Coordinates of C-alpha atoms in Angstrom, one line a residue:
Chain A
M1 CA 9.6 9.6 -38.8
R2 CA 13.2 8.8 -38.1
R3 CA 13.6 7.8 -34.5
A4 CA 16.8 8.7 -32.6
V5 CA 18.0 6.3 -29.9
L6 CA 16.6 7.7 -26.7
I7 CA 17.4 7.2 -23.1
A8 CA 13.8 7.5 -21.9
A9 CA 13.1 9.3 -18.7
A10 CA 12.4 7.3 -15.5
G11 CA 8.9 6.5 -14.4
L12 CA 6.8 5.5 -17.4
A13 CA 3.6 5.4 -15.4
A14 CA 0.3 4.9 -17.3
A15 CA -0.7 8.3 -18.6
T16 CA -4.4 8.3 -17.7
G17 CA -4.8 11.6 -16.0
P18 CA -3.7 13.8 -13.2
A19 CA -1.3 12.2 -10.8
A20 CA -2.2 11.5 -7.2
L21 CA -0.9 13.5 -4.3
A22 CA 2.6 12.7 -3.3
A23 CA 1.3 10.9 -0.2
G24 CA -0.5 8.5 -2.5
E25 CA -3.7 8.6 -0.5
P26 CA -7.0 10.1 -1.3
H27 CA -7.7 12.9 1.1
H28 CA -10.1 11.6 3.7
P29 CA -12.3 13.6 6.1
G30 CA -11.8 13.2 9.7
G31 CA -15.0 12.3 11.7
T32 CA -18.2 10.8 10.7
H33 CA -19.6 8.6 8.0
G34 CA -23.3 8.9 7.4
G35 CA -23.8 10.9 10.6
A36 CA -22.7 8.7 13.4
P37 CA -19.3 7.5 14.4
A38 CA -19.4 4.2 16.3
E39 CA -18.9 4.4 20.0
S40 CA -17.8 1.4 22.0
G41 CA -16.5 0.3 25.4
P42 CA -12.9 0.2 26.4
G43 CA -10.9 -1.3 23.6
A44 CA -13.7 -3.4 22.4
P45 CA -14.4 -3.2 18.6
A46 CA -16.6 -6.2 19.0
P47 CA -20.3 -5.6 19.5
A48 CA -21.7 -6.5 22.9
G49 CA -22.7 -10.2 23.0
T50 CA -19.9 -11.5 20.9
L51 CA -18.8 -14.7 22.4
T52 CA -17.0 -16.5 19.6
I53 CA -13.4 -15.8 18.7
G54 CA -12.0 -16.9 15.4
M55 CA -8.4 -17.5 14.4
R56 CA -8.3 -16.9 10.6
G57 CA -5.1 -15.5 9.3
R58 CA -3.3 -16.4 12.5
L59 CA -5.1 -13.6 14.4
F60 CA -7.6 -13.9 17.2
S61 CA -10.6 -12.0 16.0
P62 CA -12.1 -10.1 17.7
S63 CA -8.9 -9.6 19.6
R64 CA -10.7 -8.0 22.5
I65 CA -14.1 -8.7 23.8
T66 CA -16.2 -7.8 26.9
V67 CA -18.3 -10.5 28.4
L68 CA -20.6 -11.0 31.4
A69 CA -19.2 -13.2 34.2
G70 CA -20.6 -16.7 33.8
E71 CA -20.9 -16.5 30.0
R72 CA -19.3 -19.1 27.8
V73 CA -16.6 -17.9 25.4
T74 CA -15.8 -20.2 22.5
W75 CA -12.6 -20.1 20.4
V76 CA -13.0 -21.7 17.0
N77 CA -10.0 -22.6 14.9
D78 CA -11.2 -21.4 11.5
D79 CA -7.6 -21.1 10.2
S80 CA -5.7 -23.6 8.2
T81 CA -3.0 -24.4 10.8
V82 CA -2.8 -25.7 14.3
H83 CA -3.3 -23.2 17.2
D84 CA -3.8 -23.3 20.9
V85 CA -5.3 -20.9 23.5
G86 CA -3.3 -20.4 26.7
A87 CA -4.1 -17.9 29.4
D88 CA -1.3 -15.8 30.7
A89 CA -0.1 -16.2 34.2
G90 CA -3.0 -16.7 36.6
G91 CA -5.7 -17.0 33.9
G92 CA -6.1 -20.7 34.5
F93 CA -7.1 -22.1 31.1
D94 CA -5.3 -23.9 28.3
S95 CA -6.9 -25.5 25.4
G96 CA -4.1 -27.7 24.3
R97 CA -3.5 -28.2 20.5
L98 CA -6.5 -27.3 18.4
A99 CA -6.5 -28.7 14.9
P100 CA -8.2 -26.6 12.1
G101 CA -12.0 -26.9 12.7
A102 CA -11.7 -27.7 16.4
S103 CA -13.0 -25.4 19.1
Y104 CA -12.6 -24.8 22.8
A105 CA -15.0 -23.2 25.2
R106 CA -14.5 -21.7 28.6
V107 CA -16.9 -20.1 31.1
L108 CA -15.2 -17.2 32.9
D109 CA -16.7 -16.6 36.3
A110 CA -14.7 -14.0 37.9
Q111 CA -14.6 -10.3 37.0
G112 CA -11.3 -9.2 35.6
T113 CA -9.1 -8.9 32.5
Y114 CA -7.8 -12.1 31.0
R115 CA -5.0 -12.2 28.5
Y116 CA -4.3 -15.2 26.4
R117 CA -2.1 -16.2 23.5
C118 CA -1.3 -18.9 21.1
T119 CA 1.9 -20.5 22.3
L120 CA 2.8 -21.5 18.7
H121 CA 2.5 -18.1 17.2
R122 CA 4.1 -15.5 19.4
F123 CA 2.3 -12.5 17.9
M124 CA -1.2 -14.0 18.3
S125 CA -2.8 -12.8 21.4
G126 CA -6.1 -11.5 22.7
T127 CA -7.9 -10.1 25.8
I128 CA -11.2 -10.7 27.4
D129 CA -12.7 -8.2 29.9
V130 CA -15.1 -10.0 32.2
F131 CA -17.6 -7.9 34.0
A132 CA -20.1 -9.0 36.5
L133 CA -22.6 -6.6 35.0
A134 CA -23.1 -5.8 31.4
L135 CA -24.1 -2.4 30.2
A136 CA -24.4 -1.2 26.6
G137 CA -25.3 2.2 25.2
P138 CA -26.2 3.6 21.8
S139 CA -23.8 2.8 19.0
G140 CA -23.5 6.4 17.8
P141 CA -23.8 9.9 19.2
V142 CA -27.1 11.0 20.5
P143 CA -28.5 14.4 19.4
A144 CA -28.5 16.9 22.2
G145 CA -31.8 16.9 24.1
R146 CA -32.7 13.3 23.3
T147 CA -32.7 10.4 25.8
A148 CA -30.0 7.7 25.4
T149 CA -31.1 4.1 26.1
L150 CA -28.8 2.1 28.2
S151 CA -29.5 -1.6 28.6
G152 CA -27.8 -4.3 30.6
R153 CA -27.8 -7.6 32.3
A154 CA -27.2 -8.5 35.9
P155 CA -26.5 -11.9 37.5
D156 CA -29.4 -13.9 39.2
G157 CA -30.4 -12.5 42.5
T158 CA -29.8 -8.8 41.8
S159 CA -32.9 -6.8 42.4
A160 CA -31.7 -3.3 41.4
V161 CA -28.6 -1.6 39.9
S162 CA -27.3 1.9 40.3
I163 CA -26.4 3.8 37.2
E164 CA -23.5 6.1 37.6
A165 CA -22.2 8.8 35.2
L166 CA -18.8 10.4 34.7
D167 CA -18.9 13.7 32.9
V168 CA -16.6 13.9 29.8
N169 CA -14.8 16.8 31.4
G170 CA -13.7 14.7 34.4
G171 CA -14.7 14.6 38.0
A172 CA -16.0 11.7 40.0
W173 CA -18.6 9.0 39.3
R174 CA -22.0 10.1 40.6
A175 CA -25.1 8.1 40.8
V176 CA -27.8 9.3 38.4
A177 CA -30.5 6.6 38.7
E178 CA -31.5 3.5 40.5
V179 CA -33.2 0.9 38.2
P180 CA -34.9 -2.3 39.0
V181 CA -33.7 -5.6 37.4
A182 CA -36.4 -7.7 35.7
R183 CA -36.8 -11.4 36.4
D184 CA -34.7 -12.4 33.4
G185 CA -31.9 -10.2 34.7
T186 CA -32.2 -7.3 32.2
F187 CA -32.5 -3.7 33.1
A188 CA -32.7 -0.4 31.3
A189 CA -32.1 3.3 32.0
R190 CA -32.9 6.4 29.9
P191 CA -30.8 9.4 30.9
T192 CA -30.8 12.6 28.9
P193 CA -27.2 13.6 29.0
A194 CA -26.5 17.3 28.4
R195 CA -23.0 16.5 27.1
S196 CA -21.0 13.4 26.3
A197 CA -20.7 11.2 29.4
T198 CA -19.6 7.8 30.4
Y199 CA -21.9 5.5 32.3
R200 CA -21.6 2.3 34.3
A201 CA -23.9 0.1 36.3
R202 CA -23.1 -1.0 39.9
A203 CA -24.6 -3.4 42.3
G204 CA -22.7 -3.8 45.5
E205 CA -19.2 -5.0 44.7
L206 CA -20.0 -5.7 41.1
S207 CA -19.6 -3.1 38.3
S208 CA -20.0 -3.1 34.6
A209 CA -17.6 -1.9 31.9
P210 CA -17.9 1.8 31.4
T211 CA -19.8 2.7 28.2
R212 CA -19.5 6.1 26.5
V213 CA -22.4 8.0 25.2
G214 CA -21.5 10.8 22.8
V215 CA -23.9 13.8 22.6
A216 CA -23.7 15.7 19.4
A217 CA -25.0 19.2 18.7
R218 CA -27.8 19.4 16.1
L219 CA -26.5 21.0 12.9
T220 CA -28.8 22.8 10.5
A221 CA -27.5 23.6 7.1
H222 CA -29.1 25.7 4.3
P223 CA -27.7 25.7 0.8
H224 CA -28.2 28.5 -1.8
R225 CA -27.0 28.8 -5.3
M226 CA -25.1 32.0 -5.8
G227 CA -24.6 33.0 -9.5
R228 CA -24.0 30.4 -12.1
A229 CA -21.3 28.2 -10.6
S230 CA -21.3 28.6 -6.9
I231 CA -23.1 27.2 -3.8
E232 CA -23.1 28.7 -0.4
V233 CA -24.1 26.7 2.7
Q234 CA -25.1 28.5 5.9
V235 CA -24.6 26.2 8.9
S236 CA -25.4 26.6 12.6
A237 CA -25.1 24.4 15.6
D238 CA -27.3 24.0 18.7
P239 CA -26.2 23.8 21.4
A240 CA -23.6 26.5 20.4
Q241 CA -20.2 25.2 19.3
P242 CA -18.3 28.4 18.8
G243 CA -14.8 27.8 17.4
A244 CA -15.6 24.2 16.2
A245 CA -14.1 23.3 12.8
A246 CA -16.8 22.7 10.2
V247 CA -16.3 20.8 7.0
L248 CA -18.5 20.9 3.9
Q249 CA -18.6 17.5 2.3
R250 CA -19.9 16.3 -1.0
Y251 CA -21.0 12.7 -1.7
D252 CA -18.6 11.4 -4.3
R253 CA -20.5 8.6 -6.1
E254 CA -17.3 7.0 -7.4
R255 CA -15.7 6.8 -4.0
F256 CA -19.1 5.8 -2.4
D257 CA -18.1 8.2 0.3
W258 CA -18.3 11.7 1.6
R259 CA -15.3 13.8 0.7
P260 CA -14.4 17.3 2.1
V261 CA -14.7 20.2 -0.3
A262 CA -14.4 23.3 2.0
R263 CA -13.4 24.0 5.6
G264 CA -14.3 26.7 8.0
R265 CA -14.9 27.4 11.7
L266 CA -18.1 28.2 13.6
D267 CA -18.0 31.8 14.8
A268 CA -18.9 33.2 18.2
R269 CA -22.6 32.8 17.3
S270 CA -22.0 29.2 16.3
R271 CA -22.5 29.9 12.6
A272 CA -20.4 29.6 9.5
T273 CA -20.8 30.0 5.7
L274 CA -19.0 27.5 3.5
R275 CA -18.7 27.7 -0.3
L276 CA -18.3 25.3 -3.2
R277 CA -17.7 26.1 -6.8
S278 CA -20.0 23.8 -8.8
A279 CA -22.8 24.2 -11.4
R280 CA -23.7 20.5 -11.2
R281 CA -26.2 18.7 -9.1
E282 CA -24.7 18.1 -5.6
R283 CA -25.4 16.1 -2.5
L284 CA -23.8 17.9 0.4
R285 CA -23.6 17.9 4.2
V286 CA -21.7 19.7 6.9
V287 CA -19.9 17.9 9.7
L288 CA -18.1 19.0 12.8
P289 CA -15.2 16.5 13.0
R290 CA -14.7 17.3 16.7
G291 CA -17.3 18.9 18.9
T292 CA -16.2 21.5 21.4
G293 CA -16.8 21.5 25.2
G294 CA -17.5 17.7 25.4
F295 CA -19.7 17.3 22.4
A296 CA -19.3 14.5 20.0
P297 CA -18.7 14.9 16.2
A298 CA -21.9 16.0 14.5
A299 CA -23.3 15.8 11.0
S300 CA -26.1 17.8 9.3
P301 CA -28.8 16.0 7.3
A302 CA -27.8 15.5 3.6
L303 CA -28.8 18.4 1.3
R304 CA -29.7 18.0 -2.3
V305 CA -28.8 21.0 -4.5
P306 CA -30.1 20.9 -8.0
A307 CA -27.9 21.9 -11.0
T308 CA -27.7 25.4 -12.2
S309 CA -30.8 25.9 -14.4
Chain B
M1 CA 17.1 14.7 -61.8
T2 CA 17.1 18.3 -60.5
R3 CA 18.3 18.9 -57.0
A4 CA 14.9 19.8 -55.9
A5 CA 13.4 16.6 -57.3
T6 CA 16.2 14.6 -55.6
A7 CA 15.5 16.3 -52.3
I8 CA 11.8 15.6 -52.6
A9 CA 12.5 12.0 -53.6
L10 CA 14.8 11.5 -50.6
A11 CA 12.3 13.2 -48.3
L12 CA 9.7 10.6 -49.4
V13 CA 11.9 7.6 -49.4
L14 CA 14.0 8.0 -46.3
P15 CA 11.1 7.9 -43.8
L16 CA 9.9 4.6 -45.4
L17 CA 13.4 3.1 -44.9
A18 CA 13.4 4.3 -41.3
V19 CA 10.1 2.7 -40.6
G20 CA 11.4 -0.6 -41.9
R21 CA 14.4 -0.3 -39.7
A22 CA 12.9 1.5 -36.8
Q23 CA 15.5 1.6 -34.1
A24 CA 15.1 -0.2 -30.8
R25 CA 15.1 2.1 -27.7
V26 CA 16.9 1.9 -24.5
H27 CA 14.7 2.6 -21.5
E28 CA 16.3 3.6 -18.2
H29 CA 14.4 3.6 -14.9
W30 CA 15.2 4.4 -11.3
I31 CA 12.9 2.4 -9.0
A32 CA 13.1 2.3 -5.2
A33 CA 11.5 -0.1 -2.7
E34 CA 10.0 2.4 -0.2
P35 CA 8.1 1.8 3.0
V36 CA 4.6 3.1 3.0
H37 CA 1.7 3.2 5.5
W38 CA -1.0 1.8 3.3
R39 CA -4.8 2.2 3.6
I40 CA -6.6 -0.7 2.0
A41 CA -10.1 0.9 2.1
P42 CA -10.1 4.7 2.7
N43 CA -13.9 4.9 2.7
G44 CA -14.0 2.3 5.5
R45 CA -16.9 0.4 4.3
D46 CA -18.4 -2.2 1.9
A47 CA -20.6 0.2 0.1
I48 CA -22.5 -2.5 -1.8
H49 CA -23.7 -4.3 1.3
G50 CA -23.8 -1.2 3.6
R51 CA -21.3 -2.8 6.0
R52 CA -18.8 -0.9 8.1
L53 CA -15.3 -2.5 8.2
D54 CA -13.1 -3.0 11.2
P55 CA -10.6 -0.1 11.1
L56 CA -7.9 -2.2 12.7
T57 CA -7.7 -4.4 9.6
L58 CA -7.6 -1.6 7.1
R59 CA -4.1 -0.2 7.5
S60 CA -0.8 -1.8 7.1
D61 CA 2.8 -0.9 7.0
T62 CA 4.3 -2.3 3.8
V63 CA 6.8 -1.8 1.0
R64 CA 6.1 -0.8 -2.6
Y65 CA 8.1 0.0 -5.7
R66 CA 8.3 3.7 -6.5
A67 CA 9.6 5.3 -9.6
C68 CA 12.1 8.1 -9.1
T69 CA 13.8 10.7 -11.3
K70 CA 17.3 10.1 -12.6
D71 CA 19.8 8.9 -9.9
F72 CA 16.9 8.6 -7.4
G73 CA 16.6 12.4 -7.1
E74 CA 12.9 12.7 -6.4
P75 CA 10.1 10.2 -6.1
L76 CA 7.7 10.6 -9.1
R77 CA 4.1 11.2 -8.7
R78 CA 1.8 8.2 -8.8
D79 CA -1.2 7.6 -11.0
P80 CA -4.5 7.6 -9.0
G81 CA -5.4 4.1 -10.2
Q82 CA -2.0 2.7 -9.4
G83 CA -2.7 1.7 -5.8
I84 CA 0.2 -0.1 -4.2
V85 CA 1.5 -1.4 -7.5
G86 CA 4.9 -0.3 -8.8
P87 CA 5.4 1.8 -12.0
L88 CA 4.3 0.4 -15.3
I89 CA 7.4 -0.3 -17.4
R90 CA 6.6 0.0 -21.1
G91 CA 8.4 -0.8 -24.3
R92 CA 8.4 -2.7 -27.5
A93 CA 10.0 -5.9 -28.7
G94 CA 13.6 -5.3 -29.4
D95 CA 14.0 -2.6 -26.8
R96 CA 16.6 -2.7 -24.0
F97 CA 15.9 -1.9 -20.4
V98 CA 18.2 -0.7 -17.7
V99 CA 16.5 -0.6 -14.3
H100 CA 18.4 0.9 -11.3
F101 CA 17.0 -0.5 -8.1
M102 CA 17.5 1.0 -4.6
N103 CA 16.3 -0.6 -1.4
S104 CA 15.0 2.2 0.7
D105 CA 13.3 -0.1 3.2
Q106 CA 14.8 1.1 6.4
E107 CA 11.6 0.2 8.2
T108 CA 11.8 -3.6 8.1
G109 CA 15.5 -3.7 7.4
R110 CA 14.8 -6.5 4.9
A111 CA 16.6 -7.2 1.7
H112 CA 14.6 -6.9 -1.6
S113 CA 15.2 -7.4 -5.3
M114 CA 13.5 -7.2 -8.6
H115 CA 12.7 -10.2 -10.7
F116 CA 11.2 -9.7 -14.2
H117 CA 9.0 -12.2 -16.0
G118 CA 8.9 -12.6 -19.8
V119 CA 12.1 -10.8 -20.9
H120 CA 15.6 -11.9 -21.7
Y121 CA 18.4 -11.3 -19.2
R122 CA 21.7 -12.7 -18.0
F123 CA 21.8 -14.5 -14.7
G124 CA 23.1 -11.5 -12.8
S125 CA 19.8 -9.7 -13.5
D126 CA 17.6 -12.6 -12.5
G127 CA 17.0 -11.1 -9.0
S128 CA 16.1 -14.4 -7.3
Y129 CA 17.8 -15.7 -4.3
I130 CA 19.6 -19.0 -4.7
P131 CA 22.1 -19.3 -1.9
G132 CA 25.5 -20.2 -3.3
F133 CA 24.6 -19.1 -6.8
S134 CA 22.9 -15.8 -6.9
G135 CA 24.7 -12.5 -6.3
K136 CA 23.9 -9.1 -4.9
G137 CA 21.1 -8.5 -7.3
A138 CA 19.0 -11.1 -5.5
N139 CA 19.6 -9.7 -2.0
V140 CA 19.9 -6.0 -2.1
K141 CA 20.2 -4.7 1.5
P142 CA 18.6 -1.5 2.7
G143 CA 20.6 1.5 1.4
E144 CA 22.2 -0.5 -1.4
E145 CA 21.5 -0.4 -5.1
H146 CA 21.7 -2.8 -8.0
T147 CA 21.2 -2.4 -11.8
Y148 CA 19.2 -5.0 -13.7
E149 CA 19.4 -5.1 -17.5
F150 CA 17.2 -7.0 -19.9
T151 CA 15.8 -7.0 -23.4
A152 CA 12.4 -7.6 -24.8
G153 CA 12.4 -10.2 -27.5
R154 CA 9.7 -10.9 -30.0
D155 CA 8.6 -13.5 -27.5
S156 CA 8.3 -10.9 -24.8
V157 CA 5.2 -9.2 -26.3
G158 CA 2.4 -9.0 -23.8
V159 CA 2.2 -8.1 -20.2
W160 CA 4.3 -9.6 -17.4
S161 CA 4.8 -9.1 -13.7
Y162 CA 7.9 -8.1 -11.9
H163 CA 8.3 -8.6 -8.1
D164 CA 10.6 -9.1 -5.2
H165 CA 12.4 -12.4 -5.2
S166 CA 14.7 -11.9 -2.3
P167 CA 14.6 -14.0 0.9
S168 CA 11.7 -11.8 2.1
M169 CA 9.7 -12.5 -1.1
E170 CA 6.6 -14.1 0.6
S171 CA 5.9 -11.2 2.9
S172 CA 6.8 -8.7 0.2
I173 CA 4.4 -10.1 -2.3
A174 CA 1.7 -10.3 0.3
G175 CA 2.3 -6.6 0.9
G176 CA 2.2 -5.4 -2.7
L177 CA 5.9 -5.3 -3.8
Y178 CA 5.1 -6.0 -7.5
G179 CA 4.5 -4.2 -10.8
A180 CA 3.9 -4.8 -14.5
L181 CA 5.9 -4.8 -17.7
S182 CA 3.9 -4.1 -20.9
I183 CA 5.7 -4.9 -24.2
L184 CA 4.1 -4.1 -27.5
R185 CA 5.0 -5.5 -30.9
R186 CA 7.1 -3.3 -33.1
G187 CA 4.6 -1.2 -35.1
E188 CA 1.7 -2.2 -32.9
R189 CA -0.6 0.7 -32.2
R190 CA -0.4 1.9 -28.6
P191 CA -3.8 1.9 -26.9
D192 CA -5.5 5.2 -25.9
R193 CA -5.9 3.8 -22.3
E194 CA -3.9 1.1 -20.6
F195 CA -5.2 -0.2 -17.3
V196 CA -3.2 -2.4 -14.9
S197 CA -5.1 -4.6 -12.5
F198 CA -3.2 -6.8 -10.0
L199 CA -5.6 -9.2 -8.4
A200 CA -4.0 -10.4 -5.1
Q201 CA -4.7 -11.0 -1.5
F202 CA -3.6 -8.1 0.7
G203 CA -3.9 -8.4 4.5
D204 CA -7.3 -9.7 5.4
Y205 CA -8.8 -8.7 2.0
S206 CA -8.9 -9.7 -1.6
S207 CA -7.6 -6.6 -3.4
I208 CA -7.2 -5.0 -6.7
N209 CA -3.9 -3.0 -6.7
G210 CA -3.9 -3.2 -2.9
R211 CA -7.3 -1.7 -2.5
A212 CA -10.6 -3.4 -1.6
F213 CA -14.3 -2.6 -2.1
V214 CA -15.9 -0.3 -4.6
G215 CA -14.8 3.3 -4.2
N216 CA -11.3 2.3 -3.0
T217 CA -10.3 0.1 -5.8
P218 CA -9.2 2.0 -8.9
V219 CA -11.9 3.9 -10.7
L220 CA -11.0 3.4 -14.3
R221 CA -12.1 5.7 -17.1
A222 CA -12.3 5.8 -20.8
K223 CA -14.3 7.6 -23.6
V224 CA -16.4 6.1 -26.3
G225 CA -14.3 5.4 -29.3
E226 CA -11.0 4.9 -27.4
R227 CA -8.9 1.8 -27.7
V228 CA -8.5 0.3 -24.3
Q229 CA -5.9 -2.3 -23.2
W230 CA -6.4 -4.0 -19.9
D231 CA -3.4 -5.7 -18.3
V232 CA -4.5 -8.3 -15.7
L233 CA -2.0 -10.0 -13.4
T234 CA -2.0 -12.0 -10.2
L235 CA 0.5 -13.1 -7.6
G236 CA 0.1 -15.0 -4.3
D237 CA -1.8 -18.2 -3.5
D238 CA -5.1 -18.0 -5.3
F239 CA -6.7 -18.4 -8.7
H240 CA -8.9 -15.6 -9.9
T241 CA -11.4 -15.2 -12.7
F242 CA -11.3 -11.7 -14.2
H243 CA -14.6 -10.4 -15.5
V244 CA -15.8 -7.0 -16.9
H245 CA -19.5 -6.2 -17.2
G246 CA -20.8 -5.0 -20.6
H247 CA -17.8 -6.2 -22.5
R248 CA -16.3 -9.3 -24.1
W249 CA -13.1 -10.1 -25.9
R250 CA -11.7 -12.9 -28.0
R251 CA -9.3 -15.5 -26.8
P252 CA -6.2 -16.1 -29.0
D253 CA -8.1 -18.9 -30.7
G254 CA -10.9 -16.5 -31.6
V255 CA -13.5 -17.7 -29.2
P256 CA -15.2 -14.9 -27.4
E257 CA -15.2 -14.8 -23.6
D258 CA -15.9 -12.3 -20.8
T259 CA -14.2 -14.0 -18.0
R260 CA -10.6 -15.4 -17.8
T261 CA -8.9 -17.4 -15.2
L262 CA -5.4 -16.7 -14.0
G263 CA -3.2 -18.3 -11.4
P264 CA -0.2 -17.0 -9.5
A265 CA 2.3 -15.2 -11.8
E266 CA 0.1 -15.5 -14.8
S267 CA -1.0 -12.4 -16.7
F268 CA -2.8 -11.4 -19.9
R269 CA -3.9 -8.4 -21.8
V270 CA -7.2 -7.8 -23.5
R271 CA -8.1 -5.1 -25.9
W272 CA -11.3 -3.6 -27.3
R273 CA -12.6 -0.3 -28.6
E274 CA -15.2 1.4 -26.5
D275 CA -18.5 1.7 -28.2
R276 CA -21.0 2.8 -25.5
P277 CA -21.1 4.7 -22.2
G278 CA -21.8 3.1 -18.9
T279 CA -20.5 2.5 -15.4
W280 CA -19.4 -1.1 -15.4
L281 CA -18.2 -3.4 -12.6
Y282 CA -15.0 -5.2 -13.1
H283 CA -14.1 -7.9 -10.6
C284 CA -12.9 -11.4 -9.8
H285 CA -15.8 -13.7 -10.2
V286 CA -14.7 -16.1 -7.4
E287 CA -17.7 -15.4 -5.1
S288 CA -15.8 -15.1 -1.9
H289 CA -13.2 -12.8 -3.5
M290 CA -15.9 -10.6 -5.0
M291 CA -17.7 -10.4 -1.7
N292 CA -14.5 -9.7 0.1
E293 CA -13.8 -7.2 -2.2
M294 CA -11.9 -7.7 -5.4
I295 CA -14.3 -5.4 -7.3
G296 CA -14.2 -2.0 -8.8
I297 CA -15.9 0.4 -11.2
Y298 CA -15.0 1.3 -14.8
R299 CA -16.7 4.4 -16.3
V300 CA -17.0 5.0 -19.9
T301 CA -18.3 8.4 -21.0
R302 CA -18.9 10.2 -24.3

């Protein structure tokens, strides 16, 4: 019971279990969550139709939006300090000082890219892309063989728009459809892309922002229990994705997230077998973090595997 | 008395004397301020509301405290529940502490320091910047080192924060440059599990140990029958109300509670013995903080 005087070692971290990886981060799968990574237009994390920009935390948010010419954009100072909104050279608007709670609105008529900043906070800036035509596609990849719905708006007086596509592997824009514009200015097109492609709408001089539509291969995955403590999952992709990396993921309840447990590659016949050591009940899926040949990331449906009986 | 009897008598008596005069320890640590690319919510979502988060807001380049081996040989591995928080420094009343600090923040090029709450130290180990008064320990430049020394008195029993108090303190604290000191009474039983939860704003989010939303915040674990100690601290601008589902503890005056308020730089520890299994939420009960994500899960199993 006698205690000698000790020089204790460094790093008396709480001893509650295995230490984390040196990087300090839980390993995170690349690619999809729940089957569908979000797709969006050029640099626009904001969904189509966002017309209000906040300033909380001294940041314009969303920092980049896409709007239709003639729409009103409103900046709201929901921060606790004074800001202003000033267009960079040629932009032609300046809100003057905005106290917390104040707002400023502006209608942007001409197609183009507008950069603006708060003159009081040098790092606070944003961008607005104004297009004369608006076009939006699906928010996630479309399974191969299905139609993708593109919808848009055109200014008054436009009777029809041309839908153009750019294949993901390059080339030139080519017209794929001519669609009429309804009286309220809306239009829709339903192409069936064979591979991921970018679309835009055109009417004379006017053009919309490009919108990307990802096409994903359909993944089928079949799990089998092998022996007491092992699960084997056979996966195949259609259209074929030979050489694509495949990741077996398990749903981790504590992380509320899918986590990778095994990796492989689809063979020349677009198939792979992935294995997991587990006797427990599992919820699994297989994802392709990157498609090959212009296909988008893909995910199989979730599989329930009962515990070893 | 025979020799054998004397030996037996001494063998019985000496340990009793030793307990009465148990010697204080000296704890020596090597802690660096290191730059880190931090992910606030690795699972990218608010799982409870099924909401995807804007990836641009979920990463930040910041600085954290990192324990290292002697003479800053190697960084030590971090505990999974530690998050951005620095190493837990433990000891007992009467112990002495020698903390070697190195500023390895070549990224921002800012000075940093260490300032300890609750313990006894001379001014040279205060670590807070007062132009014209404070010395190098309050303004340790990148590449430089400083050694802080302090002792834990009887009035240091409890849990306290330590953090940067250099000229860059405000941005450091907003970025997670803090940690906890846990001092037990002499002879106090050490808990089977000790959890450290720092409730603080981090970037756009309300965080626990620099993480936000369930699945990203520390998943804490204990077994039925274990004695648990929960150290709760906060730094920054806000008040928080710490609450754990399925549990309650007593205030110092004996009144039971299940939620306690703390303001910037306040801290407390609560203890209980686990008596049943469950998956319990722990969170700040300020509604906007809980929704914006100061919430985690605590799993008790048999």
